[in-house]
Short mmCIF file of C-alpha atoms in Angstrom, two decimals:
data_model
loop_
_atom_site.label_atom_id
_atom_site.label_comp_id
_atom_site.label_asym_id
_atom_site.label_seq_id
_atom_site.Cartn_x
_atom_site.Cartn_y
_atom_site.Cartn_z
CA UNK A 949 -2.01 -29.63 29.88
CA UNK A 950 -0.06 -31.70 27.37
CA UNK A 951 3.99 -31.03 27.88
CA UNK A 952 4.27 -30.37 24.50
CA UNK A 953 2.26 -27.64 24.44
CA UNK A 954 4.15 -26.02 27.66
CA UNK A 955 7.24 -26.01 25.17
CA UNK A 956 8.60 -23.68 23.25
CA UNK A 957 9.58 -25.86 20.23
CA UNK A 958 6.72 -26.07 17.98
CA UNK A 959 5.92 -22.19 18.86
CA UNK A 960 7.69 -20.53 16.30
CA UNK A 961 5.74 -22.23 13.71
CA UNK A 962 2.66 -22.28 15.19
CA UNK A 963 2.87 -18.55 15.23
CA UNK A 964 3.81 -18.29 11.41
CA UNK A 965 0.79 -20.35 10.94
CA UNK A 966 -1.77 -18.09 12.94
CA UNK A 967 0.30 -15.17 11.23
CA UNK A 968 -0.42 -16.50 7.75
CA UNK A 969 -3.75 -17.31 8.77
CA UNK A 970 -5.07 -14.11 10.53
CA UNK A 971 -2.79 -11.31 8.59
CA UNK A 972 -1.81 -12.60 5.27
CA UNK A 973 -4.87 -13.58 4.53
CA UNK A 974 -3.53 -17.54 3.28
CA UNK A 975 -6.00 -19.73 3.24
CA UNK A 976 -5.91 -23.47 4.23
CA UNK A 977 -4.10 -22.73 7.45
CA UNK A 978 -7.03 -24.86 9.95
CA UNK A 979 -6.79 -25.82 13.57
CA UNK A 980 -6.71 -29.39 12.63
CA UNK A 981 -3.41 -28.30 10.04
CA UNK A 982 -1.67 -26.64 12.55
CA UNK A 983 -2.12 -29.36 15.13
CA UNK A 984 -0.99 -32.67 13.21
CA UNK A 985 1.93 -30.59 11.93
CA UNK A 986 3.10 -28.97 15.08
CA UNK A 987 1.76 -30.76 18.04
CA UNK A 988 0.57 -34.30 16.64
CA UNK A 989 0.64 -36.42 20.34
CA UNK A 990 -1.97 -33.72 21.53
CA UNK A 991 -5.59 -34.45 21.19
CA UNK A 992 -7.77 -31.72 19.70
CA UNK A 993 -9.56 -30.69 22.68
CA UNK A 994 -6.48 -29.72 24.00
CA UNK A 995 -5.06 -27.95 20.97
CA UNK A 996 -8.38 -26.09 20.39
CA UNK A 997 -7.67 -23.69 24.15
CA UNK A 998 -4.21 -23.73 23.44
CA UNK A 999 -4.42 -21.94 20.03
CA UNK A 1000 -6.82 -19.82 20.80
CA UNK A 1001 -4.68 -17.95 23.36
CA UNK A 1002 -2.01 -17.82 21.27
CA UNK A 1003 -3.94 -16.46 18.66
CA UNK A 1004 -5.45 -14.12 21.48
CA UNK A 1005 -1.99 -12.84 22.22
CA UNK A 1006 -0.54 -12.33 18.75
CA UNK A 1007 -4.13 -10.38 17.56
CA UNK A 1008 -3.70 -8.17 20.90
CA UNK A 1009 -0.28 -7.21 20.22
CA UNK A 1010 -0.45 -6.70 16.63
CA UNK A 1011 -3.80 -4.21 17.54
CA UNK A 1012 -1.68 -2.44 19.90
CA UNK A 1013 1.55 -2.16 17.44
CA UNK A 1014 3.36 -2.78 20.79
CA UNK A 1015 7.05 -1.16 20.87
CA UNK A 1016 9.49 -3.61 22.90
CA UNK A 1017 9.27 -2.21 25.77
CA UNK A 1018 5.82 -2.60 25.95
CA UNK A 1019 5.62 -6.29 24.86
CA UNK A 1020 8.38 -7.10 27.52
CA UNK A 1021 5.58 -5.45 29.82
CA UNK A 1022 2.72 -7.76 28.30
CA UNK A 1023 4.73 -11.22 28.10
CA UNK A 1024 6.20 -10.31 31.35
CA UNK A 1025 2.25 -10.00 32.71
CA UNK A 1026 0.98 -13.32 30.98
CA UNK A 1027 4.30 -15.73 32.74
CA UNK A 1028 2.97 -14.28 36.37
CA UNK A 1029 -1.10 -14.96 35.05
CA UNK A 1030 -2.76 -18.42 36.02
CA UNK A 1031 -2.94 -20.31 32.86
CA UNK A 1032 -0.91 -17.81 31.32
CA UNK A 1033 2.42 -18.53 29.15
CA UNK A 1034 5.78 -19.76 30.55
CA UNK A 1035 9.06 -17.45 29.92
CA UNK A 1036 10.58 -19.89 27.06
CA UNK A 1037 7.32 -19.33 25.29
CA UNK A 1038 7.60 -15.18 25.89
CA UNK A 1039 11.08 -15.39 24.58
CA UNK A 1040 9.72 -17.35 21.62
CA UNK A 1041 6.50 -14.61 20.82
CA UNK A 1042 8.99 -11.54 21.37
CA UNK A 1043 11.50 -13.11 18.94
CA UNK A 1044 8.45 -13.82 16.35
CA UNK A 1045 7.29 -10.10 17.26
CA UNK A 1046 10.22 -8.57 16.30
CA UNK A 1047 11.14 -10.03 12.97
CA UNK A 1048 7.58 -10.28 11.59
CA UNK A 1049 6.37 -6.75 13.38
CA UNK A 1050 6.93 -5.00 10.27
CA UNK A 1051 5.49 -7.36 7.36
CA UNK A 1052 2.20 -7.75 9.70
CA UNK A 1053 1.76 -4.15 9.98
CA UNK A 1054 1.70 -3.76 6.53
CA UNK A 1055 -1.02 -6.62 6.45
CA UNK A 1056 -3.22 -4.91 8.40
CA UNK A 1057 -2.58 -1.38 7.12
CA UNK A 1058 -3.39 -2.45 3.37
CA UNK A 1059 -6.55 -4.46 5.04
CA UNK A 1060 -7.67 -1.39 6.13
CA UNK A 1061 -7.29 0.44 2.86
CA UNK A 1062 -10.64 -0.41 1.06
CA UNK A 1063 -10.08 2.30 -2.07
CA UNK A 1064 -8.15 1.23 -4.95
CA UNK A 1065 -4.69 2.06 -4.59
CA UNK A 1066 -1.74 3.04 -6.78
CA UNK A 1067 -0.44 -0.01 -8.72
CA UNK A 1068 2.24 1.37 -10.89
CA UNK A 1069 2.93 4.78 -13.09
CA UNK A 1070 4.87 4.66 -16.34
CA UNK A 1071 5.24 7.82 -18.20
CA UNK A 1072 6.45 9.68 -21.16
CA UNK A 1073 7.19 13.01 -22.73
CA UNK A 1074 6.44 13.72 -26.21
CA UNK A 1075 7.70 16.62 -28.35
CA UNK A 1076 4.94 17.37 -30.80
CA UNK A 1077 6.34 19.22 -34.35
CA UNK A 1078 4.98 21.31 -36.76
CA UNK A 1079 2.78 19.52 -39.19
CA UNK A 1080 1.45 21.11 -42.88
CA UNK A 1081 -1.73 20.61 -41.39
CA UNK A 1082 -1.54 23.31 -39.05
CA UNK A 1083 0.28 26.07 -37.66
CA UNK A 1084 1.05 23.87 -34.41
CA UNK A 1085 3.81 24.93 -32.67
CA UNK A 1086 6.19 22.79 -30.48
CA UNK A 1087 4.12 21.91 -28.00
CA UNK A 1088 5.21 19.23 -25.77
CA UNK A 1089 2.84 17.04 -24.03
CA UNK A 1090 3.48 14.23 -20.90
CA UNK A 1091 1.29 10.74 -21.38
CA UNK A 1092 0.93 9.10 -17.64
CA UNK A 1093 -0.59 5.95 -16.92
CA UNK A 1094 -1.77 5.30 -13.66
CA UNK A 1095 -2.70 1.23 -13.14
CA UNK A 1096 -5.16 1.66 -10.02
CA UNK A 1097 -6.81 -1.45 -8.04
CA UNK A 1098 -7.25 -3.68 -4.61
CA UNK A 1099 -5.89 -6.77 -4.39
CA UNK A 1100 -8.01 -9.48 -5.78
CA UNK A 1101 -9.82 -7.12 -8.40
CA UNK A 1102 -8.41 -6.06 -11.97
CA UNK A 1103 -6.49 -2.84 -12.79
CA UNK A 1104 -8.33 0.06 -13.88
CA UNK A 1105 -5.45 2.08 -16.71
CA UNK A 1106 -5.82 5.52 -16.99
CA UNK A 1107 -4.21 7.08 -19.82
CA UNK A 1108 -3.87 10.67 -18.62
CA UNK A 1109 -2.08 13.50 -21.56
CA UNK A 1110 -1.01 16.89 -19.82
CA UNK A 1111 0.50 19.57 -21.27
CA UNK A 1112 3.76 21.50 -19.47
CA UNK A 1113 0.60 24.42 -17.86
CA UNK A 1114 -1.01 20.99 -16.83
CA UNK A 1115 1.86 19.44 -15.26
CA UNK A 1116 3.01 22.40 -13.47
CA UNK A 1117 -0.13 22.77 -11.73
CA UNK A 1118 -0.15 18.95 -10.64
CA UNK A 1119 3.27 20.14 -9.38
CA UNK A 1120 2.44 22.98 -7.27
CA UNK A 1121 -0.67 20.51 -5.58
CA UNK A 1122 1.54 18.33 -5.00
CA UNK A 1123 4.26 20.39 -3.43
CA UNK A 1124 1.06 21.26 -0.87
CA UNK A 1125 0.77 17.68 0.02
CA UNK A 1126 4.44 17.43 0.83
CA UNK A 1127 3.79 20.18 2.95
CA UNK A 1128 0.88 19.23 4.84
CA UNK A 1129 2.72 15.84 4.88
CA UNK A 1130 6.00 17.55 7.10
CA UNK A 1131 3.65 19.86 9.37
CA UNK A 1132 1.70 16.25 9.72
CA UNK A 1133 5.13 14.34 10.84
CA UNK A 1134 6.55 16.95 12.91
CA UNK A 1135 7.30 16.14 16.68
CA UNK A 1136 3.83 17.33 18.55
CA UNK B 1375 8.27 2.89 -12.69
CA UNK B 1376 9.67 3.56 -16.38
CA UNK B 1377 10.04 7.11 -17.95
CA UNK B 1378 11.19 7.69 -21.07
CA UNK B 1379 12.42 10.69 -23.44
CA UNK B 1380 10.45 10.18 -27.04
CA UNK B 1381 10.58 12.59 -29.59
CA UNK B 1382 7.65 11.26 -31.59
CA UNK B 1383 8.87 13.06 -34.69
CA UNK B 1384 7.57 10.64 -37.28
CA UNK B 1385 4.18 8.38 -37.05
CA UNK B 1386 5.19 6.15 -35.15
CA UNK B 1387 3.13 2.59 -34.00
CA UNK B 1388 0.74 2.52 -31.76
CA UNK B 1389 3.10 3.94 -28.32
CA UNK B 1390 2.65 1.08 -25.76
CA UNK B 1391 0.98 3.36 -22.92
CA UNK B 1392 -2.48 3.14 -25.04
CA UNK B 1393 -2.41 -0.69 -25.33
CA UNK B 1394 -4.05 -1.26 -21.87
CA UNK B 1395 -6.42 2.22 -21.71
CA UNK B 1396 -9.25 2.82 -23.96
CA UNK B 1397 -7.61 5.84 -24.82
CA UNK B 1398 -6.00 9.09 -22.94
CA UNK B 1399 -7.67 11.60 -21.06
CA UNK B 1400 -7.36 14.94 -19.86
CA UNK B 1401 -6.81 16.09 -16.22
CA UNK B 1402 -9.15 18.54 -15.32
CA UNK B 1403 -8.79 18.64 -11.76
CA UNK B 1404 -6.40 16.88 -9.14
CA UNK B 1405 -8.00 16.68 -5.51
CA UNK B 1406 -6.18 15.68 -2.89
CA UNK B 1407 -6.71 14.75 0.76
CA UNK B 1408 -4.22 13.79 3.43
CA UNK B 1409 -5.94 11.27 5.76
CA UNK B 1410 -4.80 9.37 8.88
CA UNK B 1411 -5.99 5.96 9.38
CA UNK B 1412 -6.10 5.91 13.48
CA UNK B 1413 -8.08 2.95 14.50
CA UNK B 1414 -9.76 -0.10 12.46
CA UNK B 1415 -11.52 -3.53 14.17
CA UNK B 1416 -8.27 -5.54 13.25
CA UNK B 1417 -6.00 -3.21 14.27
CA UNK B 1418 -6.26 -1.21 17.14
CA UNK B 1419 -3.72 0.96 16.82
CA UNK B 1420 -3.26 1.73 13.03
CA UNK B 1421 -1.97 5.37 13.08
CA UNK B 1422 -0.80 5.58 9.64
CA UNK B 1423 -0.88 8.38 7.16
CA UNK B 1424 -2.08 8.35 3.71
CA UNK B 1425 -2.87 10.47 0.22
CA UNK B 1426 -6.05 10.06 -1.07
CA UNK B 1427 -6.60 11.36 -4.56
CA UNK B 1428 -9.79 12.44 -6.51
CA UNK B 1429 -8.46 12.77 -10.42
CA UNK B 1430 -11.44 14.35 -12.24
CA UNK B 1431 -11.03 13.86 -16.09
CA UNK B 1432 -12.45 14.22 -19.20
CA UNK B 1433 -12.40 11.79 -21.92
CA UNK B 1434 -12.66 12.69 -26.06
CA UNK B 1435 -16.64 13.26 -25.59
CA UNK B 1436 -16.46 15.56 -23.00
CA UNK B 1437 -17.70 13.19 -20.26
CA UNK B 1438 -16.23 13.82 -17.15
CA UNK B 1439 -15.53 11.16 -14.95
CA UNK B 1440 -14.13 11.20 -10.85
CA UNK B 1441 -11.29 8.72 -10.26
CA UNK B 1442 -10.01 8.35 -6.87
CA UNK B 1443 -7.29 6.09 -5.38
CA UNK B 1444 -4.99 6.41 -2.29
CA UNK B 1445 -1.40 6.20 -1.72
CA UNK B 1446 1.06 5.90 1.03
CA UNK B 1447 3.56 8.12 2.01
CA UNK B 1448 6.42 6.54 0.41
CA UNK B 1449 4.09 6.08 -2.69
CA UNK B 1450 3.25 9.46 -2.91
CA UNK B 1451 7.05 10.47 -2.65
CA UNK B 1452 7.90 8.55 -5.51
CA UNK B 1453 5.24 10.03 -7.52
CA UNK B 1454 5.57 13.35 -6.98
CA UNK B 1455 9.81 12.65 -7.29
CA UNK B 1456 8.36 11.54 -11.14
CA UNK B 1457 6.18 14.64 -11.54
CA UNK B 1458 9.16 16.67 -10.48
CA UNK B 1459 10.95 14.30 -13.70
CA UNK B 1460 8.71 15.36 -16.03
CA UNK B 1461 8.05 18.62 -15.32
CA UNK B 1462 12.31 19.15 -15.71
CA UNK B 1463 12.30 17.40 -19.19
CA UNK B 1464 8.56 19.20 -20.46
CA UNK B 1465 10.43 21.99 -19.70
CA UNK B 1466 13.83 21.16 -22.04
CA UNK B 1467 11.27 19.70 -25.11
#
């Protein structure tokens, strides 16, 4: 195997690549990119193997959502493997692991979202008077706006008016949710 | 996420809210669902929870229409924290 790609150097960014690639969903990010960036002396056929695991081992802990002690356990596995990784290159995945763990996650959570989700919500209250049209009394009434949509498609608005009966049953629905939300988070 | 206070006490121009929606309509129903995402193909260990909604609402002809949409936790926090808003100042109007 090339000794560049038994270094550590170029690993960081080869991982931000495969990241950007396989998570954020950026496009452009090809083998051949990667390659003449990060590893130029090394022929293709070489790269091609080489990427591929390294892919392998980012998609595998990403699937697992590995806590640290478990990715010491995996990177610790792959150094003692035959054609495996060498230690400066665990130290180099654990480091990427740790400050990108989060940002990925959310990747692959809102990947696997495929309704429309909650965009932004702007609201206000209006007090409605007496007119000399009709005996109205005060009667005040909220105007929400819900902007719902998945990336890549345009908004949906909703324009929703509720009056104070309205809103105070959305209240007490949503006060169940919270509730089933705690019994749902609580220690098994 | 903007609210405001407006005491529409005059005719006043068009308010801003109705610019984007072909005009409001009225909750008739608010389902609700609280789902947890355990496994996908890209990620085998997901394990995350999330609100799914089903608004059901009527527009000026009477046509009534589901809308659904899903939020995360801290999504759905924040909306019911602006719920909780409104419903204080609906109350003081």
């Amino acid at each position: 195997m090339a000794a560049e790609l038994e270094g550590s150097k170029c690993l960081s960014g080869l991982l931000s690549g495969l990241a950007q690639d396989t998570f954020y969903g950026h496009p452009g990010i090809t083998e051949e990119l990667l390659r003449s960036q990060l590893y130029p002396e090394v022929s293709l056929e070489e790269f091609r193997p080489f990427l591929a695991k390294m892919k392998g081992i980012l998609k595998s802990i990403a699937s697992a959502d590995m806590d640290f002690n478990q990715l010491e356990a995996f990177l610790t596995a792959l150094t003692k493997k035959q054609g495996g990784i060498t230690s400066e290159q665990a130290a180099v995945i654990s480091k990427f692991w740790k400050s990108h763990k989060t940002k990925i996650r959310e990747s692959l959570m809102n990947q696997s979202c495929w309704d429309r989700g909650l965009r932004s919500l702007s609201w206000r209250v209006d007090g409605k008077s007496q007119s000399r049209h009709s005996a109205q009394i005060h009667t005040p009434v909220a105007i929400m706006e819900l902007e719902i949509g998945k990336s890549g498609q345009e908004s949906e608005f909703l324009c929703l008016e509720f009056d104070e009966v309205k809103v105070n049953q959305v209240l007490k629905k949503l006060s169940e949710v919270e509730e089933s939300i705690s019994t749902l988070m609580q220690p098994a | 996420m903007v609210g405001a206070l407006n005491r529409a006490m005059e005719e006043s121009s068009e308010p801003q809210l109705d610019a984007k929606s072909k005009g409001s309509l009225k909750l008739i129903d608010f389902e609700w669902k609280l789902g947890m995402a355990v496994s996908s193909d890209s990620c085998r260990s997901l394990k995350y929870p999330y609100v799914a909604v089903m608004l059901k609402v009527a527009d000026h002809s009477g046509q009534v229409k589901n809308k659904s949409f899903e939020m995360t936790i801290p999504q759905f926090q924040n909306f019911y924290r602006q719920f909780k808003e409104i419903a204080a100042i609906i109350e003081t109007v």
